[in-house]
Coordinates of C-alpha atoms in Angstrom, one line a residue:
X28 CA 117.6 3.8 -12.3
X29 CA 118.1 5.4 -8.8
X30 CA 115.8 8.2 -7.7
X31 CA 118.5 9.6 -5.5
X32 CA 120.6 12.6 -6.3
X33 CA 123.6 11.5 -8.4
X34 CA 127.0 11.2 -6.8
X35 CA 129.1 13.1 -9.3
X36 CA 132.5 11.9 -10.6
X37 CA 134.2 15.3 -10.1
X38 CA 133.2 18.7 -8.7
X39 CA 135.0 22.0 -8.1
X40 CA 135.1 23.6 -4.7
X41 CA 134.2 27.3 -5.1
X42 CA 132.2 29.8 -3.2
X43 CA 131.9 33.4 -1.9
X44 CA 135.7 33.9 -1.8
X45 CA 136.0 33.3 -5.5
X46 CA 133.1 35.6 -6.2
X47 CA 134.6 38.3 -4.2
X48 CA 138.0 37.9 -6.0
X49 CA 136.2 38.2 -9.4
X50 CA 134.3 41.3 -8.2
X51 CA 137.7 42.9 -7.3
X52 CA 138.9 42.3 -10.8
X53 CA 135.7 43.8 -12.2
X54 CA 136.3 46.9 -10.2
X55 CA 139.9 47.1 -11.4
X56 CA 138.8 47.3 -15.0
X57 CA 141.4 44.8 -16.2
X58 CA 139.5 41.7 -17.2
X59 CA 141.7 40.7 -20.1
X60 CA 144.6 38.2 -20.0
X61 CA 148.1 38.5 -18.6
X62 CA 147.2 41.3 -16.2
X63 CA 147.9 42.1 -12.5
X64 CA 145.9 39.1 -11.2
X65 CA 147.8 36.8 -13.5
X66 CA 151.1 38.1 -12.3
X67 CA 150.1 37.7 -8.7
X68 CA 149.1 34.1 -9.3
X69 CA 152.2 33.3 -11.3
X70 CA 154.5 34.5 -8.4
X71 CA 152.5 32.5 -5.8
X72 CA 152.2 29.4 -8.0
X73 CA 155.9 29.3 -8.8
X74 CA 156.7 29.3 -5.0
X75 CA 154.1 26.6 -4.4
X76 CA 155.6 24.2 -7.1
X77 CA 159.2 25.1 -6.2
X78 CA 160.3 26.8 -9.4
X79 CA 161.7 30.2 -10.1
X80 CA 159.2 31.2 -12.8
X81 CA 155.6 30.5 -13.9
X82 CA 153.4 31.6 -16.8
X83 CA 149.6 31.3 -16.8
X84 CA 148.1 30.0 -20.0
X85 CA 144.6 29.4 -21.5
X86 CA 144.8 25.7 -20.7
X87 CA 147.3 22.9 -20.2
X88 CA 147.3 22.0 -23.9
X89 CA 148.6 25.4 -24.7
X90 CA 151.2 25.2 -21.9
X91 CA 152.4 21.9 -23.3
X92 CA 152.6 23.3 -26.9
X93 CA 154.4 26.4 -25.7
X94 CA 156.9 24.3 -23.8
X95 CA 157.7 22.2 -26.8
X96 CA 158.0 25.3 -29.0
X97 CA 160.5 27.0 -26.6
X98 CA 162.4 23.7 -26.3
X99 CA 163.0 23.9 -30.1
X100 CA 160.9 20.9 -31.1
X101 CA 160.5 20.8 -34.9
X102 CA 159.3 18.6 -37.7
X103 CA 161.3 15.4 -37.9
X104 CA 161.9 15.2 -34.2
X105 CA 160.6 12.4 -32.0
X106 CA 159.4 12.9 -28.4
X107 CA 158.9 10.0 -26.0
X108 CA 155.6 10.3 -24.3
X109 CA 154.1 8.3 -21.4
X110 CA 151.3 6.4 -23.0
X111 CA 148.6 6.4 -20.3
X112 CA 147.2 9.9 -20.6
X113 CA 144.5 12.0 -22.1
X114 CA 145.7 12.5 -25.7
X115 CA 146.3 16.3 -25.2
X116 CA 149.9 15.2 -24.3
X117 CA 150.5 13.5 -27.6
X118 CA 148.5 16.1 -29.5
X119 CA 150.8 18.8 -28.3
X120 CA 153.7 16.9 -29.9
X121 CA 151.8 16.6 -33.2
X122 CA 150.9 20.3 -33.0
X123 CA 154.6 21.2 -32.7
X124 CA 155.3 19.2 -35.9
X125 CA 157.1 16.3 -34.2
X126 CA 156.2 12.6 -33.7
X127 CA 155.0 11.2 -30.4
X128 CA 156.6 7.8 -29.6
X129 CA 154.7 6.3 -26.7
X130 CA 156.4 4.5 -23.8
X131 CA 154.6 1.6 -22.0
X132 CA 153.8 2.1 -18.3
X133 CA 154.5 0.6 -14.9
X134 CA 151.6 -1.7 -14.0
X135 CA 151.4 -0.4 -10.4
X136 CA 151.4 3.4 -10.8
X137 CA 150.8 3.8 -14.6
X138 CA 153.6 6.3 -15.3
X139 CA 156.1 5.7 -18.0
X140 CA 158.4 2.7 -17.4
X141 CA 162.0 3.9 -17.6
X142 CA 163.1 0.7 -19.4
X143 CA 160.5 1.4 -22.1
X144 CA 161.7 4.9 -22.5
X145 CA 165.3 3.8 -22.9
X146 CA 164.4 1.2 -25.5
X147 CA 162.6 3.8 -27.7
X148 CA 165.5 6.3 -28.0
X149 CA 166.7 6.9 -31.6
X150 CA 168.9 9.5 -33.3
X151 CA 165.7 11.5 -33.8
X152 CA 164.7 11.6 -30.2
X153 CA 165.0 15.1 -28.6
X154 CA 163.2 14.8 -25.3
X155 CA 161.0 12.9 -22.8
X156 CA 157.5 14.1 -21.9
X157 CA 156.6 12.2 -18.7
X158 CA 153.0 12.3 -17.3
X159 CA 152.0 12.4 -13.7
X160 CA 149.1 9.9 -14.1
X161 CA 146.1 10.9 -11.9
X162 CA 148.5 13.3 -10.2
X163 CA 151.2 10.9 -8.9
X164 CA 154.7 11.7 -10.3
X165 CA 156.6 9.1 -12.2
X166 CA 160.2 8.0 -11.7
X167 CA 161.8 11.3 -12.3
X168 CA 165.3 10.5 -11.0
X169 CA 165.4 7.7 -13.5
X170 CA 163.9 9.9 -16.3
X171 CA 166.6 12.5 -15.6
X172 CA 169.4 10.0 -15.7
X173 CA 168.2 8.8 -19.1
X174 CA 167.8 12.3 -20.4
X175 CA 171.2 13.4 -19.3
X176 CA 172.8 10.2 -20.7
X177 CA 171.4 10.8 -24.1
X178 CA 171.4 14.6 -24.2
X179 CA 167.6 15.0 -24.1
X180 CA 165.4 17.5 -22.4
X181 CA 162.8 16.4 -19.8
X182 CA 159.3 17.9 -19.6
X183 CA 156.7 17.0 -16.9
X184 CA 153.0 16.8 -17.8
X185 CA 151.8 17.7 -14.3
X186 CA 148.2 18.5 -15.5
X187 CA 146.7 16.6 -12.5
X188 CA 149.5 17.0 -10.0
X189 CA 149.0 20.3 -8.1
X190 CA 150.1 19.5 -4.5
X191 CA 151.8 16.2 -5.3
X192 CA 155.4 15.5 -4.3
X193 CA 158.2 13.2 -5.4
X194 CA 160.9 12.5 -2.8
X195 CA 159.8 15.7 -0.9
X196 CA 160.1 17.8 -4.1
X197 CA 156.9 19.4 -5.5
X198 CA 155.4 18.2 -8.7
X199 CA 156.4 20.9 -11.3
X200 CA 160.0 21.2 -10.1
X201 CA 161.1 17.8 -11.4
X202 CA 162.0 18.6 -15.0
X203 CA 163.3 21.3 -17.3
X204 CA 159.7 22.5 -17.7
X205 CA 156.3 21.4 -16.4
X206 CA 152.7 22.1 -17.5
X207 CA 149.6 22.2 -15.2
X208 CA 145.9 22.2 -15.9
X209 CA 143.2 24.1 -14.1
X210 CA 140.3 22.3 -15.8
X211 CA 137.1 21.8 -13.8
X212 CA 138.0 18.3 -12.6
X213 CA 141.5 19.2 -11.4
X214 CA 142.5 19.7 -7.8
X215 CA 142.4 23.5 -8.1
X216 CA 140.4 25.0 -10.9
X217 CA 139.1 28.1 -12.6
X218 CA 137.0 26.0 -14.9
X219 CA 139.8 26.2 -17.4
X220 CA 143.3 27.4 -17.5
X221 CA 146.9 26.2 -17.2
X222 CA 150.4 27.1 -16.3
X223 CA 153.9 26.5 -17.6
X224 CA 156.7 26.5 -14.9
X225 CA 160.4 26.3 -14.9
X226 CA 163.6 27.4 -13.2
X227 CA 164.9 28.6 -16.6
X228 CA 164.1 32.3 -17.2
X229 CA 165.0 32.1 -20.9
X230 CA 162.3 29.4 -21.6
X231 CA 159.5 31.2 -19.7
X232 CA 160.4 34.6 -21.2
X233 CA 160.2 33.2 -24.7
X234 CA 156.9 31.4 -23.9
X235 CA 155.5 34.7 -22.4
X236 CA 156.1 36.4 -25.8
X237 CA 154.7 33.5 -27.8
X238 CA 151.5 33.3 -25.7
X239 CA 150.8 37.0 -26.6
X240 CA 151.1 36.8 -30.4
X241 CA 154.9 37.1 -30.2
X242 CA 155.2 40.3 -28.3
X243 CA 155.5 41.3 -24.6
X244 CA 152.1 41.4 -22.8
X245 CA 150.6 44.9 -22.4
X246 CA 151.2 45.0 -18.7
X247 CA 155.0 45.1 -19.3
X248 CA 154.4 48.4 -21.2
X249 CA 152.3 50.0 -18.4
X250 CA 153.7 53.2 -17.0
X251 CA 156.2 53.7 -19.9
X252 CA 157.3 57.4 -20.4
X253 CA 157.4 56.8 -24.2
X254 CA 154.9 55.3 -26.6
X255 CA 156.1 51.7 -27.0
X256 CA 155.1 50.1 -30.2
X257 CA 155.9 46.4 -30.1
X258 CA 157.3 44.6 -33.1
X259 CA 156.5 41.1 -34.2
X260 CA 159.5 38.9 -35.0
X261 CA 158.0 35.4 -34.8
X262 CA 154.7 33.7 -35.0
X263 CA 152.8 33.8 -31.7
X264 CA 149.4 32.8 -30.3
X265 CA 146.7 34.0 -28.0
X266 CA 147.2 31.6 -25.1
X267 CA 146.6 34.0 -22.2
X268 CA 144.7 33.3 -19.0
X269 CA 142.1 36.0 -18.2
X270 CA 142.5 38.0 -15.0
X271 CA 139.0 36.9 -14.0
X272 CA 140.3 33.3 -14.1
X273 CA 143.5 34.2 -12.3
X274 CA 141.5 35.8 -9.5
X275 CA 139.7 32.5 -9.0
X276 CA 143.0 30.7 -9.1
X277 CA 144.5 32.9 -6.4
X278 CA 141.6 31.8 -4.0
X279 CA 142.0 28.2 -5.2
X280 CA 145.7 28.3 -4.2
X281 CA 144.6 29.4 -0.7
X282 CA 142.3 26.4 -0.6
X283 CA 144.8 23.9 -1.9
X284 CA 145.9 22.4 1.5
X285 CA 142.3 21.8 2.6
X286 CA 141.3 20.4 -0.8
X287 CA 144.2 17.9 -0.7
X288 CA 143.4 16.9 2.8
X289 CA 139.7 16.2 1.9
X290 CA 140.7 14.1 -1.2
X291 CA 143.2 12.1 0.8
X292 CA 140.6 11.4 3.4
X293 CA 138.2 10.0 0.7
X294 CA 141.1 8.0 -0.8
X295 CA 141.8 6.4 2.6
X296 CA 138.2 5.4 3.0
X297 CA 138.1 3.9 -0.4
X298 CA 141.3 2.0 0.3
X299 CA 139.9 0.5 3.5
X300 CA 136.7 -0.5 1.7
X301 CA 138.1 -2.0 -1.5
X302 CA 141.6 -3.3 -0.8
X303 CA 140.5 -6.8 0.2
X304 CA 137.4 -6.9 -2.1
X305 CA 137.7 -9.7 -4.7
X306 CA 137.6 -8.5 -8.2
X307 CA 139.2 -5.0 -7.5
X308 CA 142.7 -3.6 -7.0
X309 CA 143.1 -0.2 -5.4
X310 CA 145.5 2.4 -6.7
X311 CA 149.0 2.4 -5.4
X312 CA 150.6 5.4 -3.6
X313 CA 154.4 4.9 -3.5
X314 CA 156.0 5.7 -0.1
X315 CA 158.4 8.3 -1.6
X316 CA 155.5 10.3 -3.1
X317 CA 152.5 12.2 -2.0
X318 CA 149.5 11.5 -4.2
X319 CA 147.0 14.5 -4.8
X320 CA 144.2 12.1 -5.8
X321 CA 143.0 14.0 -8.7
X322 CA 141.2 10.8 -9.6
X323 CA 140.6 7.5 -7.8
X324 CA 140.9 4.6 -10.3
X325 CA 140.1 1.0 -9.5
X326 CA 141.6 -1.9 -11.5
X327 CA 138.9 -4.5 -12.4
X328 CA 139.9 -8.1 -12.5
X329 CA 140.3 -9.5 -16.1
X330 CA 137.4 -11.9 -15.7
X331 CA 134.9 -9.1 -14.9
X332 CA 133.3 -7.0 -17.7
X333 CA 134.4 -3.5 -16.7
X334 CA 131.9 -1.8 -19.0
X335 CA 129.0 -3.8 -17.7
X336 CA 130.1 -3.1 -14.1
X337 CA 130.2 0.6 -14.9
X338 CA 126.7 0.6 -16.3
X339 CA 125.4 -1.2 -13.2
X340 CA 127.0 1.4 -11.0
X341 CA 125.6 4.3 -13.1
X342 CA 122.1 2.9 -12.9
X343 CA 122.3 3.5 -9.1
X344 CA 123.1 7.2 -9.6
X345 CA 126.9 6.9 -8.9
X346 CA 128.9 8.4 -11.7
X347 CA 131.9 6.5 -13.0
X348 CA 134.1 6.3 -16.1
X349 CA 137.1 4.6 -17.6
X350 CA 140.4 5.7 -16.3
X351 CA 142.2 7.5 -19.1
X352 CA 143.5 6.6 -22.5
X353 CA 146.1 4.2 -23.8
X354 CA 147.1 6.9 -26.3
X355 CA 148.8 4.6 -28.8
X356 CA 145.4 2.9 -29.6
X357 CA 143.9 6.2 -30.7
X358 CA 143.5 6.3 -34.5
X359 CA 145.1 9.7 -34.9
X360 CA 148.5 8.2 -33.9
X361 CA 148.3 5.4 -36.5
X362 CA 148.3 2.4 -34.1
X363 CA 152.0 1.6 -34.9
X364 CA 153.0 0.4 -31.5
X365 CA 152.1 -2.4 -29.2
X366 CA 152.1 -1.5 -25.5
X367 CA 150.6 -4.4 -23.6
X368 CA 150.5 -2.9 -20.1
X369 CA 148.9 0.4 -21.1
X370 CA 146.4 -1.4 -23.3
X371 CA 145.4 -3.8 -20.6
X372 CA 144.8 -1.2 -18.0
X373 CA 142.8 1.0 -20.5
X374 CA 140.4 -1.9 -20.7
X375 CA 140.2 -2.6 -16.9
X376 CA 140.3 0.8 -15.2
X377 CA 137.3 2.3 -13.5
X378 CA 137.3 5.9 -12.1
X379 CA 134.8 6.5 -9.3
X380 CA 133.8 9.8 -7.6
X381 CA 136.7 11.8 -6.2
X382 CA 136.5 15.4 -5.2
X383 CA 136.8 17.5 -2.1
X384 CA 133.1 18.0 -1.6
X385 CA 132.2 14.3 -1.1
X386 CA 130.3 13.8 2.2
X387 CA 130.6 10.8 4.4
X388 CA 127.2 9.6 3.3
X389 CA 128.1 9.9 -0.4
X390 CA 131.3 8.0 0.2
X391 CA 129.3 5.3 1.9
X392 CA 127.0 5.2 -1.0
X393 CA 129.8 4.9 -3.5
X394 CA 131.4 2.1 -1.5
X395 CA 128.0 0.2 -1.2
X396 CA 127.1 0.7 -4.8
X397 CA 130.4 -0.5 -6.2
X398 CA 130.5 -3.5 -3.9
X399 CA 127.0 -4.5 -4.7
X400 CA 127.5 -4.2 -8.5
X401 CA 130.4 -6.7 -8.5
X402 CA 129.4 -10.1 -9.8
X403 CA 128.8 -12.6 -7.0

């Protein structure tokens, strides 16, 4: 075991600016959810991702669920989901009462294969939930063509994709709805939180009611000359982001260009070090997309024991992990499908440290440790 300080897998970039923004919220007296800081962030974030509207939420899972609710998903429906993703994506479909049907993935960029999506459509299919794996958007022109051909909605799981683009269009603007995560390992973060974005005012307005127990948030009643007493007409939830978190996110949005630049610099160094190293394949960034590098995931050759390699790397104080999940293999979904590409990569992917705070010396250490841990 190494005596050196560990090189961590992921780490937020926060500092005095975030503390000052939180102090301002404290002075305002509005710490609860869906307040002025949330509204400021929603306006700014919508512009950043190229949509007309944004709604802050408690996390990405709640944003996904709200999106499915306002799209009208109900028991008996089927939703096609890109398989290679943290199971929050499939869970949201189950929580909405529908059945997730998982699409196999492209072997190069790991997003849902359009041909697999098309093959899974049945009379019960109502929509496509496509995942931006590690932040890089999938084939959204093809997804849209399939959705339009079959009368389906299209929903982008952009949890990892803040700052990414597809054919110059920002991630988040590529579908009828998109959901983002502000979890601690994401490119911009308040520790937790999320957002639902869309050009459709009706969908976001409905989601805004549902995320506050089924009524308009309190801020919409501020300054009223009467005594407004909201009425509850449908079941809602408490999925609000606090104004404390929103204050942090406003600063994180200011940081976004620099954070992306730092991650891209690390990815470039990893590429140069690993692209010709036997036993490893580097991740692919397609030329018509900008990758935000929320994660950097190596593909280990089939003849190498990925788990043993990971343990050797960890012993040297460099954190690493598997990539993400082949969702269809998780017991909760019943293991009813066979998706060979996703299953294969689930067994061979290795995520190594990727965040904006990595120093040159730490990157050198990661490169040296991974290289030395490979079987000779």
